[in-house]
Amino acid sequence: MLETGKPAKHTLIVGGSGMLSEVALHCAREGQIVTVIARGIPALQALADAAVDCRGRILPLALDYRDGQALVAGIRNAIAEHGPILNAVCWIHSTAPDAPLQVAASIGKWNQGQSCRYFDVLGSAAASPAARGDKRRQLIAQITNILYRSIVLGFVREKGFSRWLTHREIAGGLIGALKDDRTEMIIGQVEPWRLRP
Ligand SMILES: NC(=O)c1ccc[n+]([C@@H]2O[C@H](COP(=O)([O-])OP(=O)(O)OC[C@H]3O[C@@H](n4cnc5c(N)ncnc54)[C@H](OP(=O)(O)O)[C@@H]3O)[C@@H](O)[C@H]2O)c1
């Protein structure tokens, strides 16, 4: 609950204690309740501590997203305690191929009829000419109450060289995506593909 008495917006960030930390802090500064999933408790706690002076709060949810049962139960409990998740920003490694769908399905099931924008943060490989279609997008987009958004992390060309994005550029791009609500976005560039670092 905010000081105004209005319920705070609830945002979920999966894989949020690393390069997405600044996205979590931005949401907390805006007064949101931000549930952050990662395994390492020290980094999660440091992030929660960094938000103590914000209008909102960062709530650590320490679990391994490869453990589907823990993931589903964690999301269900987070919604029960803090209300429907309105935005989910998900940076999930390919070591957990089922997790994106599990996150989306859990939100869809327990979100008390509220829709949630699901921001799927994808590595630049998603833009490779060899990438195999977008079955995941289709599956997630079919879930009731889920509005699918794809965010591809590209690269930057600078002074004739290519480099990967900095954390600041990644977080800045995602904060823009939350605000502008584009269904598809590339942070940096992915073309020409042969110029990637
Ligand atoms: N196109 C680009 O420019 C581009 C694209 C991708 C990555 N990168 C760069 O590559 C670097 C490394 O990427 P990274 O993925 O290590 O980024 P990261 O965001 O720094 O770390 C991954 C996040 O996911 C969490 N995580 C990882 N495995 C997990 C699991 N099984 N269960 C729950 N949470 C888990 C991590 O916390 P725990 O480990 O504590 O669980 C952490 O919060 C980044 O720093 C970024 O700069 C660049």
Coordinates of C-alpha atoms and ligand atoms in Angstrom, one line a residue:
M1 CA 0.0 0.0 0.0
L2 CA 1.3 3.5 -0.8
E3 CA 1.2 6.4 1.6
T4 CA -1.7 7.7 -0.5
G5 CA -3.7 4.7 0.6
K6 CA -3.8 3.4 -3.0
P7 CA -2.5 -0.1 -3.6
A8 CA 1.0 0.0 -5.1
K9 CA 1.6 -1.4 -8.6
H10 CA 3.2 -4.9 -8.4
T11 CA 6.1 -5.6 -10.8
L12 CA 8.0 -8.9 -11.1
I13 CA 11.6 -9.0 -12.4
V14 CA 13.0 -12.5 -13.0
G15 CA 16.8 -12.6 -13.1
G16 CA 16.8 -9.1 -11.6
S17 CA 19.8 -8.8 -9.3
G18 CA 22.4 -8.4 -12.1
M19 CA 22.1 -6.2 -15.2
L20 CA 18.4 -5.4 -14.5
S21 CA 19.1 -4.0 -10.9
E22 CA 18.6 -0.5 -12.2
V23 CA 15.2 -1.4 -13.7
A24 CA 14.1 -2.7 -10.2
L25 CA 15.3 0.5 -8.5
H26 CA 13.6 2.6 -11.1
C27 CA 10.3 0.9 -10.5
A28 CA 10.7 1.2 -6.7
R29 CA 11.5 4.9 -7.1
E30 CA 8.2 5.2 -8.9
G31 CA 6.4 3.7 -5.9
Q32 CA 6.0 0.2 -7.1
I33 CA 6.3 -3.1 -5.1
V34 CA 9.0 -5.0 -7.0
T35 CA 9.4 -8.7 -6.5
V36 CA 12.8 -9.7 -7.7
I37 CA 13.7 -13.4 -8.4
A38 CA 17.4 -14.6 -8.3
R39 CA 19.3 -17.3 -6.4
G40 CA 22.0 -15.3 -4.6
I41 CA 20.7 -13.8 -1.3
P42 CA 23.5 -11.2 -0.8
A43 CA 22.9 -9.5 -4.1
L44 CA 19.1 -9.6 -3.6
Q45 CA 19.4 -8.2 -0.1
A46 CA 21.8 -5.4 -1.4
L47 CA 19.2 -4.5 -4.0
A48 CA 16.4 -4.4 -1.4
D49 CA 18.6 -2.2 0.8
A50 CA 19.4 0.1 -2.0
A51 CA 15.6 0.8 -2.3
V52 CA 15.0 1.7 1.3
D53 CA 14.5 5.4 0.6
C54 CA 12.3 4.8 -2.4
R55 CA 8.6 5.3 -2.4
G56 CA 8.1 1.7 -3.3
R57 CA 10.0 -1.5 -2.1
I58 CA 12.1 -4.3 -3.6
L59 CA 11.1 -7.7 -2.2
P60 CA 13.7 -10.5 -2.8
L61 CA 12.3 -13.8 -3.8
A62 CA 15.3 -16.2 -3.7
L63 CA 14.8 -19.3 -5.8
D64 CA 16.3 -21.1 -8.7
Y65 CA 14.0 -20.7 -11.8
R66 CA 15.1 -24.1 -13.0
D67 CA 13.0 -25.5 -10.2
G68 CA 9.5 -25.2 -11.7
Q69 CA 7.6 -26.0 -8.5
A70 CA 9.5 -23.4 -6.5
L71 CA 9.0 -20.8 -9.3
V72 CA 5.3 -21.4 -9.6
A73 CA 4.7 -21.4 -5.8
G74 CA 6.9 -18.2 -5.4
I75 CA 4.8 -16.3 -8.0
R76 CA 1.5 -17.5 -6.6
N77 CA 2.5 -16.4 -3.1
A78 CA 3.8 -13.0 -4.3
I79 CA 0.5 -12.3 -6.0
A80 CA -1.5 -13.4 -3.0
E81 CA 0.6 -11.1 -0.7
H82 CA 1.1 -8.1 -2.9
G83 CA -1.6 -8.2 -5.5
P84 CA -1.7 -8.8 -9.3
I85 CA 1.5 -8.4 -11.2
L86 CA 1.0 -5.7 -13.9
N87 CA 4.5 -5.9 -15.5
A88 CA 6.9 -8.9 -15.6
V89 CA 10.4 -8.3 -16.9
C90 CA 12.0 -11.7 -17.5
W91 CA 15.7 -12.4 -18.2
I92 CA 15.9 -16.1 -18.1
H93 CA 18.9 -18.1 -19.3
S94 CA 18.5 -21.0 -21.8
T95 CA 19.4 -23.4 -18.9
A96 CA 15.7 -23.0 -17.9
P97 CA 13.7 -23.5 -21.2
D98 CA 10.4 -24.1 -19.4
A99 CA 10.7 -21.2 -17.0
P100 CA 9.3 -18.4 -19.3
L101 CA 6.1 -20.3 -19.9
Q102 CA 5.8 -21.3 -16.2
V103 CA 6.2 -17.6 -15.2
A104 CA 3.6 -16.4 -17.7
A105 CA 1.2 -19.3 -16.9
S106 CA 1.4 -18.7 -13.2
I107 CA 0.7 -15.0 -13.6
G108 CA -2.2 -15.7 -16.0
K109 CA -3.7 -18.2 -13.5
W110 CA -3.4 -16.2 -10.3
N111 CA -3.5 -12.6 -11.4
Q112 CA -7.1 -12.1 -10.3
G113 CA -8.3 -11.4 -13.8
Q114 CA -5.8 -8.5 -14.3
S115 CA -3.7 -8.4 -17.4
C116 CA 0.1 -8.4 -17.2
R117 CA 2.6 -7.2 -19.7
Y118 CA 5.3 -9.9 -20.1
F119 CA 8.6 -8.3 -21.2
D120 CA 10.7 -11.2 -22.6
V121 CA 14.3 -10.0 -22.5
L122 CA 16.2 -11.9 -25.3
G123 CA 19.9 -12.2 -26.0
S124 CA 21.1 -11.1 -29.4
A125 CA 21.0 -14.7 -30.6
A126 CA 17.2 -14.3 -30.9
A127 CA 17.9 -12.0 -33.9
S128 CA 20.4 -14.3 -35.6
P129 CA 19.3 -15.3 -39.1
A130 CA 19.7 -18.9 -37.9
A131 CA 17.3 -18.4 -34.9
R132 CA 14.5 -21.0 -35.0
G133 CA 11.2 -19.1 -35.1
D134 CA 9.3 -17.8 -32.1
K135 CA 7.3 -20.7 -30.7
R136 CA 7.9 -19.4 -27.2
R137 CA 6.3 -16.1 -28.1
Q138 CA 3.3 -17.8 -29.6
L139 CA 2.8 -20.0 -26.5
I140 CA 3.2 -17.1 -24.0
A141 CA 1.0 -14.8 -26.1
Q142 CA -1.9 -17.3 -26.0
I143 CA -2.1 -17.2 -22.2
T144 CA -5.1 -15.4 -20.9
N145 CA -4.2 -12.1 -19.2
I146 CA -0.7 -12.0 -20.7
L147 CA 0.4 -9.3 -23.1
Y148 CA 3.6 -10.4 -24.7
R149 CA 6.4 -7.9 -25.4
S150 CA 9.8 -8.9 -26.9
I151 CA 13.0 -7.0 -26.1
V152 CA 16.1 -8.1 -27.9
L153 CA 19.5 -7.0 -26.6
G154 CA 21.7 -6.1 -29.5
F155 CA 25.1 -4.5 -29.9
V156 CA 26.5 -1.0 -30.4
R157 CA 28.7 0.2 -33.3
E158 CA 31.1 2.9 -32.1
K159 CA 34.1 4.4 -33.9
G160 CA 34.2 1.5 -36.4
F161 CA 34.1 -1.1 -33.7
S162 CA 31.3 -3.3 -32.3
R163 CA 30.6 -3.9 -28.6
W164 CA 27.9 -5.4 -26.4
L165 CA 25.5 -3.2 -24.5
T166 CA 26.5 -1.9 -21.0
H167 CA 24.2 -2.5 -18.0
R168 CA 23.2 1.1 -18.1
E169 CA 22.2 0.9 -21.8
I170 CA 20.3 -2.4 -21.1
A171 CA 18.4 -1.0 -18.1
G172 CA 17.8 2.4 -19.9
G173 CA 16.3 0.5 -22.9
L174 CA 14.0 -1.6 -20.6
I175 CA 12.8 1.4 -18.7
G176 CA 11.9 3.0 -22.0
A177 CA 10.1 -0.2 -23.1
L178 CA 8.1 -0.2 -19.9
K179 CA 7.1 3.4 -20.5
D180 CA 6.5 3.3 -24.3
D181 CA 4.9 -0.1 -24.3
R182 CA 6.1 -1.2 -27.7
T183 CA 5.3 -4.8 -28.6
E184 CA 8.8 -5.4 -30.0
M185 CA 12.0 -3.5 -29.4
I186 CA 15.7 -3.9 -30.1
I187 CA 18.1 -2.2 -27.7
G188 CA 21.1 -1.2 -29.8
Q189 CA 21.2 -2.9 -33.2
V190 CA 21.3 -6.4 -34.5
E191 CA 21.9 -5.6 -38.2
P192 CA 24.1 -6.2 -40.0
W193 CA 24.4 -9.4 -38.0
R194 CA 27.9 -10.0 -39.3
L195 CA 29.1 -6.9 -37.5
R196 CA 28.2 -8.2 -34.0
P197 CA 31.2 -8.3 -31.6
Ligands
LIG1 N1 23.5 -8.1 -26.2 C1 24.2 -7.7 -25.1 O1 24.8 -6.7 -25.1 C2 24.1 -8.6 -23.9 C3 23.1 -9.7 -23.9 C4 23.1 -10.5 -22.7 C5 24.0 -10.3 -21.7 N2 24.9 -9.3 -21.8 C6 25.9 -9.1 -20.8 O2 26.3 -10.3 -20.3 C7 26.5 -10.2 -18.9 C8 26.2 -11.5 -18.3 O3 24.9 -11.9 -18.4 P1 24.1 -12.5 -17.2 O4 23.0 -13.3 -17.7 O5 25.0 -13.1 -16.2 O6 23.4 -11.2 -16.6 P2 23.1 -10.7 -15.1 O7 21.8 -10.0 -15.2 O8 24.2 -10.0 -14.5 O9 22.9 -12.0 -14.2 C9 21.8 -12.9 -14.4 C10 20.6 -12.7 -13.4 O10 19.8 -13.8 -13.4 C11 19.9 -14.5 -12.1 N3 19.9 -15.9 -12.4 C12 20.8 -16.6 -13.1 N4 20.5 -17.9 -13.1 C13 19.4 -18.0 -12.3 C14 18.6 -19.1 -11.9 N5 18.9 -20.4 -12.3 N6 17.5 -18.9 -11.1 C15 17.2 -17.7 -10.7 N7 17.9 -16.6 -11.0 C16 19.0 -16.8 -11.9 C17 21.2 -14.0 -11.5 O11 21.2 -14.1 -10.1 P3 21.8 -15.4 -9.4 O12 23.0 -15.8 -10.1 O13 22.1 -14.9 -8.0 O14 20.7 -16.4 -9.4 C18 21.1 -12.5 -11.9 O15 20.2 -11.8 -11.2 C19 25.7 -9.1 -18.5 O16 26.3 -8.5 -17.4 C20 25.4 -8.2 -19.7 O17 26.2 -7.1 -19.6 C21 25.0 -8.5 -22.9

